[in-house]
mmCIF file of C-alpha atoms in Angstrom:
data_model
loop_
_atom_site.group_PDB
_atom_site.id
_atom_site.type_symbol
_atom_site.label_atom_id
_atom_site.label_comp_id
_atom_site.label_asym_id
_atom_site.label_seq_id
_atom_site.Cartn_x
_atom_site.Cartn_y
_atom_site.Cartn_z
ATOM 1 C CA MET A 5 61.996 87.436 60.960
ATOM 2 C CA LYS A 6 63.350 87.298 57.440
ATOM 3 C CA ARG A 7 61.055 88.096 54.556
ATOM 4 C CA ILE A 8 62.177 86.731 51.220
ATOM 5 C CA PHE A 9 62.176 88.936 48.146
ATOM 6 C CA THR A 10 59.514 87.582 45.784
ATOM 7 C CA ALA A 11 60.117 87.279 42.061
ATOM 8 C CA ALA A 12 57.559 89.969 41.349
ATOM 9 C CA LEU A 13 59.189 92.464 43.694
ATOM 10 C CA ALA A 14 62.607 91.660 42.341
ATOM 11 C CA MET A 15 61.436 92.221 38.784
ATOM 12 C CA GLY A 16 59.849 95.491 39.797
ATOM 13 C CA MET A 17 63.141 96.655 41.237
ATOM 14 C CA VAL A 18 64.970 95.780 38.035
ATOM 15 C CA LEU A 19 62.421 97.513 35.836
ATOM 16 C CA SER A 20 62.489 100.620 37.995
ATOM 17 C CA LEU A 21 66.146 101.100 37.108
ATOM 18 C CA GLY A 22 65.793 100.243 33.450
ATOM 19 C CA ALA A 23 67.192 97.547 31.219
ATOM 20 C CA SER A 24 70.695 99.023 31.381
ATOM 21 C CA ALA A 25 71.048 97.544 34.872
ATOM 22 C CA LEU A 26 70.918 94.002 33.482
ATOM 23 C CA ALA A 27 74.023 92.016 32.698
ATOM 24 C CA ALA A 28 74.356 88.725 30.887
ATOM 25 C CA GLY A 29 76.149 85.645 32.120
ATOM 26 C CA SER A 30 77.066 84.685 35.657
ATOM 27 C CA TYR A 31 79.182 86.214 38.403
ATOM 28 C CA SER A 32 82.904 85.931 37.716
ATOM 29 C CA GLY A 33 85.684 85.882 40.252
ATOM 30 C CA SER A 34 85.406 84.807 43.872
ATOM 31 C CA ILE A 35 84.287 86.211 47.212
ATOM 32 C CA THR A 36 85.461 85.059 50.618
ATOM 33 C CA VAL A 37 84.083 86.178 53.977
ATOM 34 C CA ASN A 38 86.574 85.653 56.801
ATOM 35 C CA GLY A 39 88.406 83.151 54.626
ATOM 36 C CA THR A 40 85.357 81.076 53.714
ATOM 37 C CA ALA A 41 84.313 80.978 50.059
ATOM 38 C CA VAL A 42 80.854 82.338 49.257
ATOM 39 C CA ASP A 43 78.714 80.423 46.773
ATOM 40 C CA THR A 44 78.232 82.741 43.798
ATOM 41 C CA ALA A 45 77.224 80.096 41.243
ATOM 42 C CA SER A 46 73.608 81.236 40.963
ATOM 43 C CA LEU A 47 74.346 84.969 40.804
ATOM 44 C CA PRO A 48 74.058 87.023 37.615
ATOM 45 C CA ALA A 49 77.085 88.860 36.299
ATOM 46 C CA ALA A 50 77.951 92.016 38.185
ATOM 47 C CA PRO A 51 77.519 95.398 36.483
ATOM 48 C CA ALA A 52 80.421 96.680 34.424
ATOM 49 C CA GLY A 53 82.474 99.740 35.295
ATOM 50 C CA ALA A 54 83.302 99.068 38.956
ATOM 51 C CA THR A 55 83.926 96.207 41.360
ATOM 52 C CA TYR A 56 80.515 95.220 42.713
ATOM 53 C CA VAL A 57 79.525 92.815 45.484
ATOM 54 C CA PRO A 58 76.136 91.084 46.020
ATOM 55 C CA LEU A 59 75.087 92.632 49.326
ATOM 56 C CA ARG A 60 72.496 90.105 50.465
ATOM 57 C CA THR A 61 74.767 87.155 49.694
ATOM 58 C CA VAL A 62 77.582 88.631 51.767
ATOM 59 C CA ALA A 63 75.228 89.622 54.607
ATOM 60 C CA GLU A 64 73.841 86.098 54.909
ATOM 61 C CA ALA A 65 77.358 84.625 54.781
ATOM 62 C CA ASP A 66 78.207 86.841 57.766
ATOM 63 C CA TYR A 67 75.206 85.915 59.972
ATOM 64 C CA GLY A 68 73.269 88.951 58.752
ATOM 65 C CA PHE A 69 70.032 89.130 56.804
ATOM 66 C CA ALA A 70 68.053 91.088 54.244
ATOM 67 C CA ASP A 71 64.521 92.443 54.300
ATOM 68 C CA TRP A 72 62.210 94.384 52.023
ATOM 69 C CA TYR A 73 59.840 97.223 52.900
ATOM 70 C CA PRO A 74 57.469 97.675 49.941
ATOM 71 C CA GLU A 75 55.633 100.584 51.548
ATOM 72 C CA GLU A 76 58.927 102.503 51.675
ATOM 73 C CA GLY A 77 60.389 101.179 48.435
ATOM 74 C CA ARG A 78 63.560 100.254 50.305
ATOM 75 C CA SER A 79 65.502 97.121 51.112
ATOM 76 C CA PHE A 80 67.308 96.576 54.404
ATOM 77 C CA PHE A 81 70.526 94.699 55.136
ATOM 78 C CA SER A 82 71.961 93.859 58.542
ATOM 79 C CA LEU A 83 75.696 93.244 58.794
ATOM 80 C CA ASP A 84 76.784 92.814 62.402
ATOM 81 C CA ALA A 85 76.198 96.220 64.057
ATOM 82 C CA ASN A 86 75.655 97.990 60.726
ATOM 83 C CA SER A 87 72.254 98.823 59.246
ATOM 84 C CA ILE A 88 72.059 99.483 55.509
ATOM 85 C CA TYR A 89 69.062 100.752 53.559
ATOM 86 C CA VAL A 90 68.959 100.823 49.764
ATOM 87 C CA ASP A 91 66.397 102.858 47.828
ATOM 88 C CA CYS A 92 65.018 100.512 45.187
ATOM 89 C CA ALA A 93 64.129 103.342 42.799
ATOM 90 C CA THR A 94 67.357 105.345 42.883
ATOM 91 C CA GLY A 95 69.952 102.949 44.310
ATOM 92 C CA ALA A 96 70.829 105.441 47.059
ATOM 93 C CA ILE A 97 72.563 103.831 50.028
ATOM 94 C CA GLU A 98 72.166 104.762 53.695
ATOM 95 C CA VAL A 99 74.546 103.331 56.305
ATOM 96 C CA ASN A 100 73.766 103.686 60.000
ATOM 97 C CA ASP A 101 71.355 106.563 59.294
ATOM 98 C CA GLN A 102 73.854 108.414 57.105
ATOM 99 C CA THR A 103 73.464 108.774 53.327
ATOM 100 C CA VAL A 104 76.531 107.520 51.458
ATOM 101 C CA SER A 105 77.674 110.061 48.876
ATOM 102 C CA GLY A 106 79.244 109.126 45.561
ATOM 103 C CA MET A 107 78.090 105.527 45.724
ATOM 104 C CA ASN A 108 74.925 103.761 44.530
ATOM 105 C CA ALA A 109 73.570 100.256 44.418
ATOM 106 C CA VAL A 110 72.705 98.619 41.106
ATOM 107 C CA PHE A 111 70.069 95.907 40.689
ATOM 108 C CA VAL A 112 70.687 92.980 38.362
ATOM 109 C CA GLN A 113 67.886 90.428 38.005
ATOM 110 C CA GLY A 114 66.728 91.200 41.541
ATOM 111 C CA VAL A 115 70.209 91.055 43.081
ATOM 112 C CA THR A 116 71.423 94.172 44.925
ATOM 113 C CA TYR A 117 75.003 94.912 43.955
ATOM 114 C CA VAL A 118 77.029 97.557 45.795
ATOM 115 C CA PRO A 119 80.525 98.913 45.120
ATOM 116 C CA VAL A 120 83.086 96.956 47.115
ATOM 117 C CA GLY A 121 84.241 100.215 48.708
ATOM 118 C CA LEU A 122 81.055 100.238 50.785
ATOM 119 C CA PHE A 123 82.541 97.625 53.103
ATOM 120 C CA ASP A 124 85.343 99.978 54.087
ATOM 121 C CA ARG A 125 82.642 102.319 55.400
ATOM 122 C CA LEU A 126 81.106 99.682 57.664
ATOM 123 C CA GLU A 127 82.308 99.487 61.241
ATOM 124 C CA GLY A 128 84.632 96.514 61.661
ATOM 125 C CA TYR A 129 84.684 95.565 57.952
ATOM 126 C CA THR A 130 87.421 95.654 55.308
ATOM 127 C CA ALA A 131 87.493 94.434 51.723
ATOM 128 C CA THR A 132 90.583 93.565 49.691
ATOM 129 C CA VAL A 133 90.399 93.254 45.908
ATOM 130 C CA ASN A 134 92.904 91.151 43.969
ATOM 131 C CA GLY A 135 91.854 91.115 40.337
ATOM 132 C CA ALA A 136 88.489 89.342 40.235
ATOM 133 C CA ASP A 137 88.858 87.995 43.767
ATOM 134 C CA ILE A 138 87.426 89.816 46.778
ATOM 135 C CA ALA A 139 88.311 89.017 50.398
ATOM 136 C CA ILE A 140 86.036 90.519 53.041
ATOM 137 C CA ALA A 141 87.009 90.541 56.728
ATOM 138 C CA THR A 142 84.343 91.180 59.368
ATOM 139 C CA PRO A 143 84.022 91.330 63.172
ATOM 140 C CA ASN A 144 82.654 87.781 63.035
ATOM 141 C CA GLY A 145 86.087 86.593 61.960
ATOM 142 C CA GLU A 146 87.631 87.411 65.347
ATOM 143 C CA ALA A 147 88.734 84.306 67.237
ATOM 144 C CA LEU A 148 86.407 84.490 70.252
ATOM 145 C CA THR A 149 83.437 85.448 68.089
ATOM 146 C CA LYS A 150 84.069 82.518 65.743
ATOM 147 C CA LEU A 151 84.300 80.186 68.731
ATOM 148 C CA ALA A 152 81.068 81.500 70.227
ATOM 149 C CA ARG A 153 79.259 81.164 66.902
ATOM 150 C CA GLN A 154 80.617 77.625 66.477
ATOM 151 C CA ILE A 155 79.132 76.728 69.854
ATOM 152 C CA ILE A 156 75.808 78.376 69.004
ATOM 153 C CA ASP A 157 75.570 76.576 65.654
ATOM 154 C CA THR A 158 76.667 73.167 66.977
ATOM 155 C CA VAL A 159 74.451 73.158 70.043
ATOM 156 C CA GLY A 160 71.525 74.859 68.313
ATOM 157 C CA MET A 161 71.223 77.831 70.637
ATOM 158 C CA GLY A 162 68.784 80.719 70.429
ATOM 159 C CA ALA A 163 71.373 83.340 71.403
ATOM 160 C CA SER A 164 71.227 86.088 68.790
ATOM 161 C CA ILE A 165 71.943 89.417 70.531
ATOM 162 C CA LYS A 166 75.659 90.096 70.148
ATOM 163 C CA GLN A 167 77.509 92.297 72.643
ATOM 164 C CA ASP A 168 81.155 93.206 73.113
ATOM 165 C CA ALA A 169 82.627 93.846 76.551
ATOM 166 C CA ALA A 170 81.365 97.429 76.672
ATOM 167 C CA GLY A 171 77.881 96.357 75.604
ATOM 168 C CA MET A 172 77.768 93.596 78.208
ATOM 169 C CA GLU A 173 78.631 96.125 80.896
ATOM 170 C CA SER A 174 76.003 98.600 79.671
ATOM 171 C CA PHE A 175 73.143 96.135 79.205
ATOM 172 C CA TYR A 176 73.926 93.299 81.614
ATOM 173 C CA GLY A 177 76.173 94.818 84.278
ATOM 174 C CA ILE A 178 79.121 92.520 83.499
ATOM 175 C CA PRO A 179 82.215 94.676 84.207
ATOM 176 C CA ALA A 180 84.274 95.243 81.081
ATOM 177 C CA ASP A 181 87.484 95.589 83.087
ATOM 178 C CA CYS A 182 87.297 91.892 83.961
ATOM 179 C CA PHE A 183 88.433 91.084 80.422
ATOM 180 C CA GLU A 184 91.195 91.783 77.962
ATOM 181 C CA GLU A 185 88.685 90.801 75.293
ATOM 182 C CA ALA A 186 85.227 89.286 75.441
ATOM 183 C CA ILE A 187 82.152 88.532 73.380
ATOM 184 C CA GLY A 188 78.666 87.538 74.417
ATOM 185 C CA PHE A 189 75.538 86.307 72.686
ATOM 186 C CA PHE A 190 72.292 86.732 74.592
ATOM 187 C CA PRO A 191 68.725 85.516 74.056
ATOM 188 C CA MET A 192 65.471 87.112 73.097
ATOM 189 C CA MET A 193 62.805 87.132 75.804
ATOM 190 C CA ILE A 194 61.475 83.587 75.343
ATOM 191 C CA SER A 195 64.886 81.903 75.613
ATOM 192 C CA ALA A 196 67.579 81.607 78.267
ATOM 193 C CA ASP A 197 70.312 80.539 75.824
ATOM 194 C CA THR A 198 73.485 82.521 76.551
ATOM 195 C CA VAL A 199 77.188 82.209 75.792
ATOM 196 C CA VAL A 200 79.877 84.610 77.003
ATOM 197 C CA ILE A 201 83.547 83.945 76.287
ATOM 198 C CA GLY A 202 86.356 86.152 77.517
ATOM 199 C CA LYS A 203 90.075 86.353 78.038
ATOM 200 C CA VAL A 204 90.322 87.436 81.656
ATOM 201 C CA ALA A 205 92.426 90.446 82.637
ATOM 202 C CA PRO A 206 95.291 89.761 85.058
ATOM 203 C CA GLY A 207 94.069 89.407 88.631
ATOM 204 C CA LYS A 208 90.386 89.497 87.587
ATOM 205 C CA MET A 209 89.467 85.804 87.438
ATOM 206 C CA ASP A 210 87.485 85.782 90.697
ATOM 207 C CA ALA A 211 85.636 88.959 89.695
ATOM 208 C CA ALA A 212 84.874 87.517 86.248
ATOM 209 C CA LYS A 213 83.507 84.297 87.768
ATOM 210 C CA GLU A 214 81.328 86.293 90.169
ATOM 211 C CA ALA A 215 79.985 88.535 87.401
ATOM 212 C CA LEU A 216 79.104 85.658 85.078
ATOM 213 C CA GLU A 217 77.497 83.635 87.860
ATOM 214 C CA ALA A 218 75.432 86.729 88.721
ATOM 215 C CA GLN A 219 74.290 86.870 85.086
ATOM 216 C CA ARG A 220 73.298 83.196 85.211
ATOM 217 C CA ALA A 221 71.355 83.769 88.430
ATOM 218 C CA ALA A 222 69.631 86.851 86.991
ATOM 219 C CA THR A 223 68.538 84.841 83.951
ATOM 220 C CA GLN A 224 67.193 82.110 86.211
ATOM 221 C CA GLN A 225 65.281 84.633 88.299
ATOM 222 C CA SER A 226 63.691 86.154 85.210
ATOM 223 C CA PHE A 227 62.078 82.783 84.364
ATOM 224 C CA GLU A 228 61.070 81.607 87.835
ATOM 225 C CA GLN A 229 57.448 82.625 87.324
ATOM 226 C CA TYR A 230 57.559 82.094 83.593
ATOM 227 C CA LEU A 231 58.515 79.384 81.087
ATOM 228 C CA PRO A 232 59.766 76.122 82.683
ATOM 229 C CA GLY A 233 61.993 75.149 79.744
ATOM 230 C CA PRO A 234 64.207 78.273 79.815
ATOM 231 C CA LEU A 235 64.162 78.129 83.623
ATOM 232 C CA GLU A 236 65.814 74.695 83.563
ATOM 233 C CA VAL A 237 68.384 75.908 81.028
ATOM 234 C CA ALA A 238 69.264 78.825 83.311
ATOM 235 C CA LYS A 239 69.395 76.642 86.437
ATOM 236 C CA ASN A 240 71.801 74.264 84.727
ATOM 237 C CA GLY A 241 74.020 77.016 83.337
ATOM 238 C CA GLN A 242 77.722 76.822 84.097
ATOM 239 C CA VAL A 243 80.719 79.114 84.437
ATOM 240 C CA VAL A 244 83.860 77.278 83.309
ATOM 241 C CA THR A 245 87.488 78.280 82.869
ATOM 242 C CA SER A 246 90.469 77.140 80.825
ATOM 243 C CA GLY A 247 93.752 78.922 81.500
ATOM 244 C CA ASP A 248 93.113 82.660 81.191
ATOM 245 C CA TYR A 249 89.756 82.118 79.468
ATOM 246 C CA ILE A 250 86.281 81.902 80.937
ATOM 247 C CA MET A 251 82.880 80.983 79.573
ATOM 248 C CA LEU A 252 79.307 81.326 80.748
ATOM 249 C CA ILE A 253 77.106 78.781 78.987
ATOM 250 C CA LEU A 254 73.351 78.391 79.271
ATOM 251 C CA SER A 255 72.215 75.850 76.720
ATOM 252 C CA SER A 256 70.495 72.509 76.245
ATOM 253 C CA ASP A 257 73.871 70.767 75.789
ATOM 254 C CA ASN A 258 76.466 72.351 78.043
ATOM 255 C CA ASP A 259 78.833 69.368 77.801
ATOM 256 C CA THR A 260 79.282 69.817 74.046
ATOM 257 C CA ALA A 261 79.657 73.572 74.444
ATOM 258 C CA ILE A 262 82.318 73.129 77.122
ATOM 259 C CA ASP A 263 84.268 70.667 74.971
ATOM 260 C CA LEU A 264 84.250 73.148 72.086
ATOM 261 C CA PHE A 265 85.284 75.996 74.373
ATOM 262 C CA GLN A 266 88.211 74.108 75.863
ATOM 263 C CA ALA A 267 89.425 72.958 72.455
ATOM 264 C CA GLY A 268 88.977 76.427 70.995
ATOM 265 C CA VAL A 269 90.968 78.384 73.564
ATOM 266 C CA GLN A 270 93.768 75.823 73.661
ATOM 267 C CA GLY A 271 94.140 75.710 69.874
#
C-alpha cells in the first residue's frame, strides 16, 4: 500500500540537508518514459551541477511506487524488479541492497532528485540525455509487457506480481522452454486475476496450451473452498492463441482482454 509523503515530512527532509538543496523556479526540459511524456509541470527546478531526475515521478510513471519509513529515516522506491532506498539525512543511495558509490540524492522542496546515471545501474533500465531532454527506457516498454499492462489497465485487473519466463517456471511451474519470450502478471492471494502472454517456441504450442491450462486449473482449485468471486473468475479463464502467440486470461472481462490480445500481437 502506498503511503504519501506528508508536507511536514517533506519539509523535514529538505531542512535536514540545508537550504543549499533548494532551487528556485520549475523543472526545465522534458522526461519521457518508454516514449511517453512525464508531467513535470508541478516539479521544482532540479539542482544545479548535474543532470538530475525526480525519482518518485519516474517510478510512478513506470508502474512503480514510493514509500517513506520515518523510523529508519529512509525513503523507498520500487522500479520494476529494482529496490532503491535513499537516506533522507545524507542522500546516500542503495540499489538492490548495494550502496551506490559516488552518487547521492538531493532533496528539493520534498522532491527526491537523483543523478540520471542511476538509471544505468538499474536492471533493465537505460537513460539517454539530449540537452535538457531525458529519455528513459524500462522493461515495461517491451512489447508483450506493454500489451499485458494495457489489458490489465483496460479490464481493471488485480494482477500485480510480474514474472518473466524464468520466474513463471520457478514460481508457477510453467516451462520456460515453451516460449521464445513471455511475460506474466499474477494476483495476490485474494484475487484470481491473471494474464500470461507469450510467443511460443517452435513445436511447443501444445505444451504451452497444456501448461497454461494447468495454471488456470490450479488457480481454480486454490479457491474451491474459499472466495466465490475469484473462483468464478478462475473457472471462466481461457487459453487463447493467435498465430505464434498464446495468452492465459483470468479476468472479469475476458472478451475485452482477448480482443486486445489479438489486436496487439497482429499489430
